[in-house]
Amino acid sequence: MNKFSLFIVAIVLFSCNSNNSVKSNKLDPKIENSITTILRKMSIEEKVGQTCQITLDAILLKDSRNTLVEPHQIDENKLNQAIIDYNVGSILNVSNHTFSLKKWNSIIKDIQAVALKTNHKIPVIYGVDAIHGATYIKNSTLFPQEIGLAATWNLSHAKKMAEITAYETRASGVPWNFSPVLDLGRKPIWSRFFETLGEDVYLAKTFGTAIVDGYQGNQMIDSNHVVACLKHYVGYSYPSSGRDRTPSLIPNRTMEEYYLPPFKDAVDAGALTVMVNSGEVNGIPGHANKYLLTEVLKEKWGFIGFAVSDWEDFINLHKVAQTDSTLKDAIATAINAGVDMSMVPNNPEYKNYCNLLVELVREGRVSQKRLNDAVRRIIRVKYYANLFENSHSSSDIEYPKFGSEEFKKAAYNAASESVTLLKNNNDILPLSKDKSILVLGPTANSLNCLNGAWTHTWQGIDQSYNNSYPTIKEALEKKFKNVSFFEGSKMLMVNGDEADLLSKDLSNAVRAAKSSDVAIICVGELPSTERPGDIYSLDLPIEQQFIVKEISKTGIPIILVLVEGRPKIIREIEPLSNAILQAYLPGDQGGKVIADILAGDVIPSGKLPYTYPRHNGVLMYYDHKQSEVINANTWKNDFYNPQWDFGYGLSYSSFSYSNLKLSTNTLFSNDKLTVSVDVENTGEFKAKEVVQLYIRDHYASISPSLKKLKRFLKIELEVNETRTIEFSIGKDDLQFYGIGNNWITEDGKFSVMISNQSQDFNFKN
Ligand code: BGC
């Protein structure tokens, strides 16, 4: 391409850059024409390069022993080779480091400056895992992990988290975030349970779209927003063994009703990229599943963005799934299935990938049409991310709100609405500030435990990048006059499992208990994710349980604080605890939030986004069926007996529900049913409550769940205030995936249930 034609392409690209809505999922002819012009001029090698994603390490300087030079610096030769010789279209991540904003900006500028030297000046799209805030930037704002965010049951926190994360990520020059995780959390032992929005499809759908809205903004993705990436399409979160990246078995109906809808809604909301499931479903690896990637995602749903592989997953089709006997076959399988970009991501493997894909295209095993489609999608997203106009190569946009008090307050608010009060016998909480407090447990004095994995580093265990926020112990010391602290036990991971040790100071703690009014025992898990987070049992390690048992012998009341990404079994120590707080992984603000809740400065309002199991072996969900509740010992319908139910969470105040009314006894196909209910704050504190509406389908040709969440609303009520809440329900809320493999709504009896209120109605097609 000569300079003049390049200029024309640039003019066309830039001039159609207004008022375009990514939400419509409709293609803009002007953009498509511009892409066509570029595609016509690109060689096969240049196109293949666009589909290649490498990790930052692949272009960093290494010493003679092949280790990265500290502080990390770009190796210009490697950068030029990747971008100019191999036409690499995308770079990701950072290896076990958190960089300053300045460092990030210089990295991105260096990369984009080289991209501008290439034939077509196509900018690189840089992606990171900023999954609960801009996790790899120093002094960024860190929110609760997704499981905690879902526990707020407040969509405004989801949107705020995403907006702030987008702003801070974009401040570093990075325009693409590998978030949100929309895998359903229905396998609590899975190491990435905390990255999910919980077990319910409606909660995940509504939170997922709010997060996408926050990341991408309403229109074009401007310099305050990032491209979202829906992970991990689809069925990744339900491995039969519970271990990461192992096979899932998901029947078609369950796929349609549970696992696909959060992705479908987020695609409808305009999400521009998806990352593919690293595991396999029903024997078909995610990266080889043409039906899900091409027929469902792209053809049926009309997804206009691109699908990126997960880490090394083209290679893994050959090495791990063993569905392809050579790497070259694996690349053909994945690209032909519909994966558009390969997170190769290492050096020199990426060169091999590019060479093999060029060969495959020349041999006709990957068609030019498929390659063009993949590249068109990638360039389209670069266009929507506004990279052609602002690739950050010489950006001087200011981000004055980065790490601001305003942002910290938003993170604090989200964390404070996530923490869930599970037990509060005799209103022991809140505690008066003159109490003498014994704090102990392995999560009491750890900011890393409050944040979890994907914090500053992949596994989140490096302390060197921590911000200066208080741990639970430190926050309690600020709030209460008389605090003593003991560790009790140490958490360890040894040979791929939890192997905690009792600490020597436990006997001192028992002694100190005798002169304390109350013990606050903080238990939980070490940060971990993916394969390093695989464990053998959901049981809370016996050493942590032992702390509770020993302290309970002293007779002082116990407040148990759970700092955990997955619900650990606490059946034996629950009765020994007078109050229990589930903190999830609340982020940097967690210590302060927990202290404020314990002291009554914040009234808890979180609700469980999952069913908290009582036993390791019997895992049930709130939307179970009649057959699952029959108890063979009592022959009563009382077998569903989790530790706590989905949607459960107490307040320091209390609420009463009355007057549930339906606008009609019979709902017809095209009509709406208005449901209203009165909620009164009958307690002593102004407080927040989540009004949850469930529906029961009494008889259906596919055995129905006893209830399913269909609406929710978080409200705040003054003491004695009563508010009437209205919801609107339609035919779609009653549908299920029928015997004929299509969505249907059958005539018959349904119930609406809100808290202790219930009313029946009939549906008629
Ligand atoms: C994870 C993804 C992540 C990617 C890039 C993979 O190992 O499964 O969730 O986005 O790495 O860091």
Coordinates of C-alpha atoms and ligand atoms in Angstrom, one line a residue, residues 92-93 129 178 192 195 231-232 236 245 275 278 310-311 343 454 458 530, ligand 1:
L92 CA -1.3 -9.8 27.0
N93 CA -0.5 -9.8 30.6
D129 CA -6.9 -9.7 33.6
F178 CA -10.4 -10.3 30.2
R192 CA -12.2 -20.4 40.3
E195 CA -14.4 -15.5 40.0
K231 CA -15.1 -15.9 30.0
H232 CA -14.9 -18.8 29.5
Y236 CA -15.8 -24.5 31.9
R245 CA -9.5 -27.7 33.2
M275 CA -12.5 -16.2 25.7
S278 CA -10.0 -24.3 28.3
D310 CA -7.2 -19.3 26.5
W311 CA -3.6 -19.8 27.5
M343 CA -3.2 -16.9 22.9
W454 CA -5.5 -12.1 40.4
W458 CA -1.6 -14.3 39.1
E530 CA -6.7 -22.3 38.3
Ligands
BGC1 C1 -7.0 -18.0 32.4 C2 -7.8 -16.9 31.8 C3 -6.9 -15.6 31.7 C4 -5.7 -16.0 30.9 C5 -4.8 -14.8 30.7 C6 -5.7 -18.2 31.7 O1 -4.9 -19.1 32.3 O2 -7.8 -19.2 32.3 O3 -8.9 -16.6 32.6 O4 -7.7 -14.6 31.2 O5 -5.0 -17.0 31.5 O6 -4.2 -14.4 31.9

